[in-house]
């Protein structure tokens, strides 16, 4: 190998080394996204006492109509726990959860329905949740969704069908005799 080839090889090796250091340095200076806990679906999550609420959302056609709360509620205790959800304007629903078990509100025969949603579809509404095992409570924000996503249409409670979309009024145009 002649002197020119050795120089090119040394420069290529140095460039490769710098490239590898810069790639591996990203993990050193930036937090790993997989290490952060987040709600990976349309709903949100919260914990209260022994209950863990996951993928919680309200399905409703409009702000002033009834809304069905769906999601999963896990009970990590060894006793029955009742979850109480308080929404807007005094709307309330209760969900019993068996010990060391979970309740899927979307499959439940006892639907968790709030008498009024308190927010238009697409918004986040604040709800208060409490449980009767340790008498803890908290508030968290829950998204309001409507039936525009076909998977959620079946969860619209009676009387909560979306209001029709308004048709735009045509703007009069003036023709200059053309």
Coordinates of N, CA, C and O in Angstrom, one line a residue:
X1 N 0.9 -1.2 0.0 CA 0.0 0.0 0.0 C 0.9 1.2 0.0 O 1.8 1.3 0.8
X2 N 0.7 2.1 -0.9 CA 1.5 3.3 -1.0 C 1.0 4.4 0.0 O 0.0 4.2 0.7
X3 N 1.8 5.4 0.1 CA 1.6 6.5 1.1 C 0.2 7.2 0.9 O -0.5 7.5 1.8
X4 N -0.2 7.4 -0.3 CA -1.5 8.0 -0.6 C -2.7 7.2 -0.2 O -3.7 7.7 0.3
X5 N -2.6 5.9 -0.4 CA -3.7 5.0 -0.1 C -3.8 4.9 1.5 O -4.9 4.8 2.0
X6 N -2.6 4.9 2.2 CA -2.7 4.8 3.6 C -3.3 6.1 4.2 O -4.0 6.1 5.2
X7 N -3.0 7.2 3.6 CA -3.6 8.5 4.0 C -5.1 8.5 3.8 O -5.9 8.9 4.7
X8 N -5.6 8.0 2.7 CA -7.0 7.9 2.4 C -7.7 6.9 3.4 O -8.8 7.2 3.9
X9 N -7.0 5.8 3.7 CA -7.6 4.9 4.6 C -7.6 5.4 6.0 O -8.6 5.3 6.8
X10 N -6.6 6.2 6.4 CA -6.6 6.8 7.8 C -7.7 7.9 7.9 O -8.4 8.0 8.9
X11 N -7.9 8.7 6.8 CA -9.0 9.7 6.8 C -10.4 9.0 6.9 O -11.3 9.4 7.6
X12 N -10.6 7.9 6.1 CA -11.8 7.2 6.1 C -12.1 6.6 7.5 O -13.2 6.6 8.0
X13 N -11.1 6.0 8.1 CA -11.2 5.5 9.4 C -11.6 6.5 10.5 O -12.4 6.3 11.3
X14 N -10.9 7.7 10.4 CA -11.2 8.8 11.3 C -12.7 9.3 11.1 O -13.4 9.5 12.1
X15 N -13.1 9.4 9.9 CA -14.5 9.9 9.6 C -15.5 8.9 10.1 O -16.5 9.2 10.7
X16 N -15.2 7.6 9.9 CA -16.1 6.5 10.5 C -16.1 6.6 12.0 O -17.2 6.5 12.6
X17 N -15.0 6.8 12.6 CA -15.0 6.9 14.1 C -15.7 8.0 14.6 O -16.5 7.9 15.6
X18 N -15.6 9.2 14.0 CA -16.4 10.4 14.4 C -17.9 10.2 14.2 O -18.7 10.5 15.0
X19 N -18.2 9.6 13.1 CA -19.6 9.3 12.8 C -20.2 8.3 13.8 O -21.3 8.5 14.3
X20 N -19.5 7.3 14.2 CA -20.0 6.4 15.2 C -20.1 7.1 16.6 O -21.0 6.8 17.3
X21 N -19.1 7.9 16.9 CA -19.2 8.6 18.2 C -20.4 9.6 18.3 O -21.1 9.7 19.3
X22 N -20.7 10.2 17.1 CA -21.9 11.1 17.1 C -23.2 10.4 17.2 O -24.1 10.8 17.8
X23 N -23.3 9.2 16.6 CA -24.5 8.4 16.7 C -24.7 7.9 18.1 O -25.8 7.9 18.6
X24 N -23.7 7.3 18.7 CA -23.8 6.7 20.0 C -24.0 7.8 21.1 O -24.6 7.6 22.1
X25 N -23.5 9.0 20.8 CA -23.6 10.1 21.7 C -25.1 10.6 21.9 O -25.4 11.2 22.9
X26 N -25.9 10.4 20.9 CA -27.3 10.8 21.0 C -28.0 10.2 22.2 O -28.8 10.8 22.9
X27 N -27.7 8.9 22.4 CA -28.4 8.2 23.6 C -27.8 8.7 24.9 O -28.5 8.6 25.9
X28 N -26.7 9.3 24.9 CA -26.1 9.8 26.1 C -26.7 11.1 26.5 O -26.9 11.4 27.7
X29 N -26.9 12.0 25.6 CA -27.4 13.3 25.9 C -28.9 13.5 25.8 O -29.5 14.4 26.3
X30 N -29.6 12.6 25.1 CA -31.1 12.7 24.9 C -31.8 11.5 25.7 O -31.3 10.4 25.6
X31 N -32.9 11.8 26.3 CA -33.6 10.7 27.0 C -34.3 9.8 26.0 O -34.6 10.2 24.9
X32 N -34.4 8.5 26.4 CA -35.0 7.6 25.5 C -36.5 7.8 25.5 O -37.1 7.8 26.6
X33 N -37.1 7.8 24.3 CA -38.6 8.0 24.2 C -39.3 6.8 24.8 O -40.4 6.9 25.3
X34 N -38.7 5.6 24.7 CA -39.4 4.4 25.2 C -39.4 4.3 26.7 O -40.0 3.5 27.2
X35 N -38.6 5.2 27.3 CA -38.6 5.2 28.8 C -39.6 6.1 29.4 O -39.8 6.1 30.6
X36 N -40.4 6.8 28.6 CA -41.4 7.7 29.1 C -42.8 7.0 29.0 O -43.1 6.4 28.0
X37 N -43.5 7.2 30.1 CA -44.9 6.6 30.1 C -45.9 7.6 29.5 O -45.8 8.8 29.9
X38 N -46.7 7.1 28.6 CA -47.7 8.0 28.0 C -48.9 7.2 27.6 O -48.8 6.0 27.5
X39 N -50.0 7.8 27.3 CA -51.2 7.2 26.8 C -51.1 7.0 25.3 O -51.0 8.0 24.6
X40 N -51.0 5.7 24.9 CA -50.7 5.5 23.4 C -51.9 5.3 22.6 O -51.9 4.6 21.6
X41 N -53.0 5.9 23.0 CA -54.2 5.8 22.2 C -55.0 7.1 22.2 O -54.4 8.1 22.6
X42 N -56.2 7.1 21.9 CA -57.0 8.3 21.9 C -57.3 8.8 23.3 O -57.6 10.0 23.4
X43 N -57.4 8.0 24.3 CA -57.8 8.4 25.6 C -56.6 8.8 26.5 O -55.5 8.8 26.0
X44 N -56.9 9.1 27.7 CA -55.9 9.5 28.7 C -55.9 8.5 29.9 O -56.7 7.6 29.9
X45 N -55.0 8.7 30.8 CA -54.9 7.8 31.9 C -54.7 8.5 33.2 O -54.3 9.7 33.2
X46 N -55.1 7.9 34.3 CA -54.9 8.4 35.6 C -55.0 7.3 36.6 O -55.4 6.2 36.3
X47 N -54.5 7.6 37.8 CA -54.5 6.6 38.9 C -55.2 7.3 40.1 O -54.9 8.5 40.4
X48 N -56.0 6.6 40.8 CA -56.6 7.1 42.1 C -56.8 5.9 43.0 O -57.4 4.9 42.7
X49 N -56.1 6.0 44.2 CA -56.1 4.9 45.1 C -55.6 3.6 44.4 O -54.6 3.6 43.7
X50 N -56.4 2.5 44.6 CA -56.0 1.2 44.0 C -56.4 1.1 42.5 O -56.2 0.1 41.9
X51 N -57.1 2.1 42.0 CA -57.6 2.1 40.6 C -56.6 2.7 39.6 O -56.1 3.8 39.9
X52 N -56.5 2.0 38.5 CA -55.7 2.6 37.4 C -56.6 2.7 36.2 O -57.2 1.7 35.7
X53 N -56.8 3.9 35.7 CA -57.7 4.2 34.6 C -56.9 4.3 33.3 O -55.9 5.1 33.3
X54 N -57.2 3.6 32.3 CA -56.4 3.6 31.1 C -57.3 3.9 29.9 O -58.4 3.3 29.8
X55 N -56.8 4.6 28.9 CA -57.5 4.9 27.6 C -58.9 5.5 27.9 O -59.9 5.1 27.2
X56 N -59.0 6.4 28.8 CA -60.3 7.0 29.2 C -60.7 8.1 28.2 O -59.9 8.9 27.8
X57 N -62.0 8.0 27.8 CA -62.5 9.1 26.9 C -64.0 9.1 27.0 O -64.6 8.2 27.6
X58 N -64.6 10.2 26.5 CA -66.1 10.3 26.5 C -66.5 10.4 25.1 O -66.0 11.1 24.3
X59 N -67.6 9.6 24.8 CA -68.1 9.5 23.4 C -69.5 10.3 23.5 O -70.4 9.9 24.2
X60 N -69.6 11.3 22.7 CA -70.8 12.1 22.7 C -70.9 12.9 21.4 O -69.9 13.2 20.7
X61 N -72.1 13.2 21.0 CA -72.4 14.0 19.8 C -72.2 15.5 19.9 O -72.0 16.2 18.9
X62 N -72.4 16.0 21.2 CA -72.3 17.4 21.4 C -72.1 17.7 22.8 O -72.2 16.9 23.7
X63 N -71.7 19.0 23.1 CA -71.4 19.4 24.5 C -72.5 19.3 25.4 O -72.3 18.9 26.6
X64 N -73.7 19.6 25.0 CA -74.9 19.5 25.9 C -75.7 18.2 25.9 O -76.8 18.1 26.4
X65 N -75.1 17.2 25.3 CA -75.7 15.9 25.2 C -75.1 14.9 26.1 O -74.0 15.1 26.6
X66 N -75.7 13.7 26.3 CA -75.1 12.7 27.2 C -73.8 12.2 26.6 O -73.7 12.2 25.3
X67 N -72.9 11.7 27.4 CA -71.7 11.1 26.9 C -71.4 9.8 27.7 O -71.6 9.7 28.9
X68 N -70.9 8.9 26.9 CA -70.5 7.6 27.5 C -69.0 7.6 27.8 O -68.2 7.8 26.9
X69 N -68.7 7.2 29.0 CA -67.3 7.1 29.4 C -66.8 5.7 29.0 O -67.5 4.7 29.4
X70 N -65.8 5.6 28.2 CA -65.2 4.3 27.9 C -63.7 4.2 28.3 O -63.1 5.3 28.4
X71 N -63.2 3.0 28.4 CA -61.8 2.8 28.8 C -61.7 1.6 29.7 O -62.7 0.8 29.8
X72 N -60.6 1.4 30.3 CA -60.4 0.3 31.2 C -60.0 0.8 32.6 O -59.3 1.7 32.8
X73 N -60.6 0.1 33.6 CA -60.4 0.4 35.0 C -59.8 -0.8 35.7 O -60.5 -1.8 35.7
X74 N -58.6 -0.7 36.2 CA -57.9 -1.9 36.9 C -58.0 -1.6 38.4 O -57.7 -0.5 38.8
X75 N -58.4 -2.7 39.1 CA -58.4 -2.6 40.6 C -57.3 -3.5 41.1 O -57.3 -4.7 41.0
X76 N -56.3 -2.9 41.7 CA -55.1 -3.6 42.2 C -55.3 -4.1 43.7 O -54.4 -4.7 44.2
X77 N -56.5 -3.8 44.3 CA -56.7 -4.2 45.7 C -57.4 -5.5 45.8 O -57.8 -6.1 44.8
X78 N -57.5 -6.0 47.0 CA -58.2 -7.3 47.2 C -59.6 -7.1 47.6 O -60.2 -8.1 48.2
X79 N -60.2 -6.0 47.4 CA -61.6 -5.7 47.7 C -62.3 -5.0 46.6 O -61.7 -4.4 45.8
X80 N -63.7 -5.1 46.6 CA -64.5 -4.4 45.6 C -64.3 -2.9 45.8 O -64.2 -2.4 46.9
X81 N -64.2 -2.2 44.7 CA -64.0 -0.7 44.7 C -65.0 -0.1 43.7 O -65.2 -0.7 42.6
X82 N -65.6 1.0 44.1 CA -66.5 1.7 43.2 C -65.9 3.0 42.8 O -65.5 3.8 43.6
X83 N -65.8 3.2 41.5 CA -65.2 4.4 40.9 C -66.4 5.3 40.7 O -67.4 4.9 40.1
X84 N -66.3 6.6 41.1 CA -67.3 7.6 40.8 C -66.6 8.6 39.9 O -65.5 9.1 40.2
X85 N -67.3 8.9 38.8 CA -66.8 9.9 37.8 C -67.8 11.1 37.9 O -69.0 10.9 37.6
X86 N -67.3 12.3 38.2 CA -68.1 13.5 38.2 C -67.7 14.4 37.0 O -66.5 14.7 36.9
X87 N -68.7 14.7 36.2 CA -68.4 15.5 35.0 C -69.0 16.9 35.2 O -69.2 17.4 36.3
X88 N -69.3 17.6 34.1 CA -69.8 18.9 34.1 C -71.2 19.0 34.5 O -72.0 18.0 34.4
X89 N -71.6 20.1 35.1 CA -73.0 20.4 35.6 C -73.6 19.3 36.4 O -74.7 19.0 36.3
X90 N -72.8 18.7 37.3 CA -73.2 17.7 38.2 C -73.5 16.3 37.6 O -74.0 15.4 38.3
X91 N -73.1 16.1 36.4 CA -73.2 14.8 35.8 C -72.3 13.8 36.5 O -71.2 14.1 36.9
X92 N -72.9 12.6 36.8 CA -72.2 11.6 37.6 C -72.5 10.2 37.1 O -73.6 9.9 36.7
X93 N -71.5 9.3 37.2 CA -71.7 7.9 37.0 C -70.8 7.1 37.9 O -69.8 7.6 38.3
X94 N -71.2 5.9 38.2 CA -70.4 5.0 39.1 C -70.2 3.7 38.4 O -71.0 3.2 37.6
X95 N -69.0 3.1 38.7 CA -68.5 1.9 38.0 C -68.0 1.0 39.1 O -67.0 1.3 39.8
X96 N -68.6 -0.2 39.3 CA -68.0 -1.2 40.3 C -66.9 -2.0 39.6 O -67.0 -2.3 38.5
X97 N -65.8 -2.2 40.4 CA -64.7 -2.9 39.8 C -64.3 -4.0 40.8 O -64.1 -3.7 42.0
X98 N -64.3 -5.3 40.4 CA -64.0 -6.4 41.2 C -62.5 -6.4 41.7 O -61.7 -5.8 41.0
X99 N -62.2 -7.1 42.8 CA -60.8 -7.1 43.3 C -59.9 -7.8 42.3 O -60.2 -8.8 41.7
X100 N -58.6 -7.3 42.3 CA -57.6 -7.8 41.4 C -58.1 -8.2 40.0 O -57.8 -9.2 39.5
X101 N -58.8 -7.2 39.5 CA -59.4 -7.4 38.2 C -59.5 -6.1 37.4 O -59.1 -5.1 37.9
X102 N -60.2 -6.2 36.3 CA -60.4 -4.9 35.5 C -61.8 -5.0 34.9 O -62.4 -6.0 34.8
X103 N -62.3 -3.8 34.6 CA -63.6 -3.6 34.0 C -63.3 -2.8 32.7 O -62.7 -1.7 32.8
X104 N -63.8 -3.3 31.6 CA -63.7 -2.6 30.3 C -65.0 -1.9 30.1 O -66.1 -2.5 30.0
X105 N -65.0 -0.6 30.2 CA -66.2 0.2 30.1 C -66.9 0.1 28.8 O -68.1 0.2 28.6
X106 N -66.1 -0.2 27.7 CA -66.7 -0.4 26.4 C -67.5 -1.7 26.2 O -68.3 -1.8 25.4
X107 N -67.2 -2.7 27.1 CA -67.8 -4.0 27.0 C -68.8 -4.2 28.2 O -69.5 -5.2 28.2
X108 N -68.9 -3.2 29.1 CA -69.7 -3.4 30.3 C -71.2 -3.3 30.0 O -71.6 -2.5 29.1
X109 N -71.9 -4.1 30.6 CA -73.4 -4.1 30.5 C -73.9 -2.9 31.2 O -75.0 -2.3 30.9
X110 N -73.2 -2.4 32.3 CA -73.6 -1.2 33.0 C -72.8 -0.1 32.4 O -71.7 0.2 32.8
X111 N -73.5 0.6 31.5 CA -72.8 1.7 30.8 C -72.6 2.9 31.7 O -73.4 3.2 32.5
X112 N -71.4 3.4 31.6 CA -71.0 4.6 32.4 C -71.4 5.9 31.6 O -70.6 6.3 30.7
X113 N -72.6 6.4 31.8 CA -73.1 7.5 31.0 C -73.2 8.8 31.9 O -73.8 8.7 32.9
X114 N -72.6 9.9 31.4 CA -72.8 11.2 32.1 C -74.0 11.9 31.4 O -74.1 11.8 30.1
X115 N -74.8 12.6 32.2 CA -76.0 13.2 31.6 C -75.7 14.4 30.6 O -76.4 14.7 29.8
X116 N -74.5 15.0 30.8 CA -74.0 16.0 29.9 C -72.5 15.9 29.8 O -71.8 15.6 30.7
X117 N -72.0 16.1 28.6 CA -70.6 15.9 28.3 C -69.7 17.1 28.9 O -68.7 16.8 29.4
X118 N -70.2 18.3 28.7 CA -69.4 19.4 29.2 C -68.4 19.9 28.2 O -67.6 20.9 28.6
X119 N -68.2 19.3 27.1 CA -67.3 19.8 26.1 C -67.6 19.3 24.7 O -68.2 18.2 24.6
X120 N -67.4 20.1 23.7 CA -67.7 19.7 22.3 C -66.7 18.6 21.9 O -65.6 18.5 22.4
X121 N -67.1 17.7 21.0 CA -66.2 16.7 20.4 C -64.9 17.4 19.9 O -65.0 18.4 19.3
X122 N -63.8 16.8 20.3 CA -62.5 17.3 19.9 C -61.9 18.1 21.0 O -60.7 18.4 21.0
X123 N -62.6 18.3 22.1 CA -62.1 19.1 23.3 C -61.6 18.1 24.4 O -62.0 16.9 24.4
X124 N -61.0 18.7 25.4 CA -60.6 17.9 26.6 C -61.5 18.5 27.7 O -61.6 19.7 27.8
X125 N -62.1 17.7 28.5 CA -62.9 18.1 29.6 C -62.3 17.6 30.9 O -61.8 16.5 30.9
X126 N -62.4 18.4 31.9 CA -61.9 17.9 33.2 C -63.0 17.2 34.0 O -64.1 17.6 34.1
X127 N -62.6 16.0 34.5 CA -63.5 15.2 35.3 C -62.9 14.9 36.6 O -61.6 14.9 36.7
X128 N -63.7 14.8 37.7 CA -63.2 14.4 39.0 C -63.5 12.9 39.2 O -64.6 12.4 38.8
X129 N -62.5 12.2 39.7 CA -62.8 10.8 39.9 C -62.4 10.5 41.4 O -61.6 11.1 42.0
X130 N -63.2 9.6 42.0 CA -62.9 9.2 43.3 C -63.2 7.7 43.5 O -63.9 7.1 42.6
X131 N -62.7 7.1 44.5 CA -62.9 5.7 44.8 C -63.2 5.5 46.2 O -62.8 6.3 47.1
X132 N -64.0 4.4 46.6 CA -64.5 4.3 47.9 C -63.6 3.3 48.8 O -63.9 3.2 50.0
X133 N -62.5 2.8 48.3 CA -61.7 1.9 49.1 C -60.8 2.7 50.1 O -60.7 2.4 51.2
X134 N -60.1 3.7 49.5 CA -59.3 4.5 50.4 C -59.7 6.0 50.4 O -59.0 6.8 50.9
X135 N -60.9 6.2 49.8 CA -61.5 7.6 49.7 C -60.5 8.6 49.1 O -60.4 9.8 49.6
X136 N -59.8 8.3 48.1 CA -59.0 9.2 47.4 C -59.7 9.7 46.2 O -60.6 9.1 45.6
X137 N -59.3 10.9 45.7 CA -59.9 11.5 44.5 C -58.8 12.3 43.8 O -57.8 12.7 44.4
X138 N -59.1 12.6 42.6 CA -58.2 13.4 41.7 C -59.0 13.9 40.6 O -60.2 13.5 40.3
X139 N -58.4 14.8 39.8 CA -59.1 15.3 38.6 C -58.1 15.1 37.4 O -56.9 15.1 37.6
X140 N -58.6 14.9 36.3 CA -57.8 14.8 35.1 C -58.6 15.1 33.9 O -59.8 15.1 33.9
X141 N -58.0 15.3 32.7 CA -58.7 15.7 31.5 C -58.9 14.5 30.6 O -58.0 13.7 30.5
X142 N -60.1 14.5 30.0 CA -60.5 13.4 29.2 C -60.9 13.9 27.8 O -61.7 14.9 27.8
X143 N -60.5 13.3 26.7 CA -61.0 13.8 25.4 C -62.4 13.4 25.2 O -62.9 12.4 25.6
X144 N -63.1 14.3 24.4 CA -64.5 14.0 24.0 C -64.4 13.7 22.5 O -63.9 14.5 21.7
X145 N -64.9 12.5 22.1 CA -64.9 12.1 20.7 C -66.3 11.8 20.3 O -67.2 11.5 21.2
X146 N -66.6 11.9 19.0 CA -67.9 11.6 18.5 C -67.9 10.4 17.6 O -66.9 9.7 17.6
X147 N -68.9 10.2 16.9 CA -69.0 9.0 16.0 C -68.4 9.2 14.6 O -68.6 8.3 13.8
X148 N -67.6 10.2 14.4 CA -67.0 10.4 13.1 C -65.9 9.3 12.9 O -65.7 8.9 11.8
X149 N -65.3 8.8 13.9 CA -64.5 7.6 13.8 C -65.4 6.4 14.0 O -66.1 6.2 15.0
X150 N -65.5 5.6 13.0 CA -66.5 4.5 12.9 C -66.4 3.6 14.1 O -67.4 3.0 14.6
X151 N -65.2 3.4 14.7 CA -65.1 2.5 15.8 C -65.8 3.0 17.0 O -66.1 2.2 17.9
X152 N -66.1 4.3 17.1 CA -66.7 4.8 18.3 C -68.2 5.1 18.1 O -68.9 5.4 19.1
X153 N -68.7 4.9 16.9 CA -70.2 5.1 16.7 C -71.0 4.3 17.6 O -72.1 4.7 18.1
X154 N -70.6 3.0 17.8 CA -71.5 2.1 18.6 C -71.6 2.5 20.1 O -72.4 2.1 20.8
X155 N -70.7 3.4 20.5 CA -70.7 3.9 21.9 C -71.4 5.1 22.2 O -71.5 5.6 23.3
X156 N -72.0 5.8 21.1 CA -72.8 7.0 21.3 C -74.0 6.6 22.1 O -74.8 5.7 21.7
X157 N -74.2 7.2 23.3 CA -75.4 6.9 24.1 C -76.7 7.4 23.4 O -76.6 8.3 22.6
X158 N -77.9 6.8 23.7 CA -79.1 7.3 23.1 C -79.3 8.8 23.4 O -79.0 9.2 24.5
X159 N -79.7 9.5 22.4 CA -80.0 11.0 22.6 C -78.7 11.8 22.4 O -78.7 13.0 22.6
X160 N -77.6 11.1 22.0 CA -76.4 11.9 21.8 C -75.9 11.8 20.4 O -74.7 12.0 20.2
X161 N -76.7 11.6 19.5 CA -76.3 11.5 18.1 C -75.7 12.9 17.7 O -76.3 13.9 18.2
X162 N -74.7 12.9 16.9 CA -74.1 14.2 16.5 C -75.2 15.1 15.8 O -76.0 14.6 15.1
X163 N -75.1 16.4 16.1 CA -75.9 17.4 15.4 C -75.4 17.4 13.9 O -74.2 17.3 13.7
X164 N -76.4 17.7 13.0 CA -76.0 17.8 11.6 C -75.0 18.9 11.4 O -75.1 20.0 12.1
X165 N -74.2 18.8 10.4 CA -73.3 19.9 10.1 C -74.0 20.9 9.3 O -74.8 20.6 8.4
X166 N -73.7 22.1 9.6 CA -74.4 23.2 8.9 C -73.8 23.3 7.4 O -72.7 23.2 7.2
X167 N -74.7 23.5 6.5 CA -74.3 23.7 5.1 C -74.0 25.2 4.9 O -74.7 26.1 5.4
X168 N -72.9 25.5 4.3 CA -72.5 26.9 4.2 C -73.5 27.6 3.2 O -73.9 27.0 2.3
X169 N -73.7 28.8 3.6 CA -74.6 29.7 2.7 C -73.8 30.2 1.6 O -72.7 30.8 1.8
X170 N -74.3 30.1 0.4 CA -73.5 30.6 -0.8 C -73.4 32.1 -0.7 O -74.3 32.8 -0.4
X171 N -72.2 32.6 -1.1 CA -72.0 34.0 -1.1 C -72.4 34.5 -2.4 O -72.0 34.0 -3.5
X172 N -73.3 35.6 -2.4 CA -73.7 36.1 -3.7 C -72.5 36.7 -4.5 O -71.6 37.3 -3.9
X173 N -72.5 36.4 -5.8 CA -71.5 37.0 -6.6 C -72.1 38.0 -7.5 O -73.3 37.9 -7.9
X174 N -71.3 39.0 -7.9 CA -71.8 40.0 -8.9 C -71.1 39.8 -10.2 O -69.9 39.7 -10.2
X175 N -71.9 39.6 -11.2 CA -71.3 39.5 -12.5 C -71.4 40.9 -13.1 O -72.4 41.6 -13.0
X176 N -70.3 41.3 -13.7 CA -70.3 42.7 -14.3 C -70.8 42.6 -15.8 O -70.3 43.3 -16.6
X177 N -71.8 41.8 -16.0 CA -72.4 41.7 -17.3 C -71.5 40.9 -18.3 O -71.6 41.1 -19.5
X178 N -70.7 40.0 -17.7 CA -69.8 39.2 -18.6 C -70.5 38.0 -19.1 O -71.1 37.2 -18.5

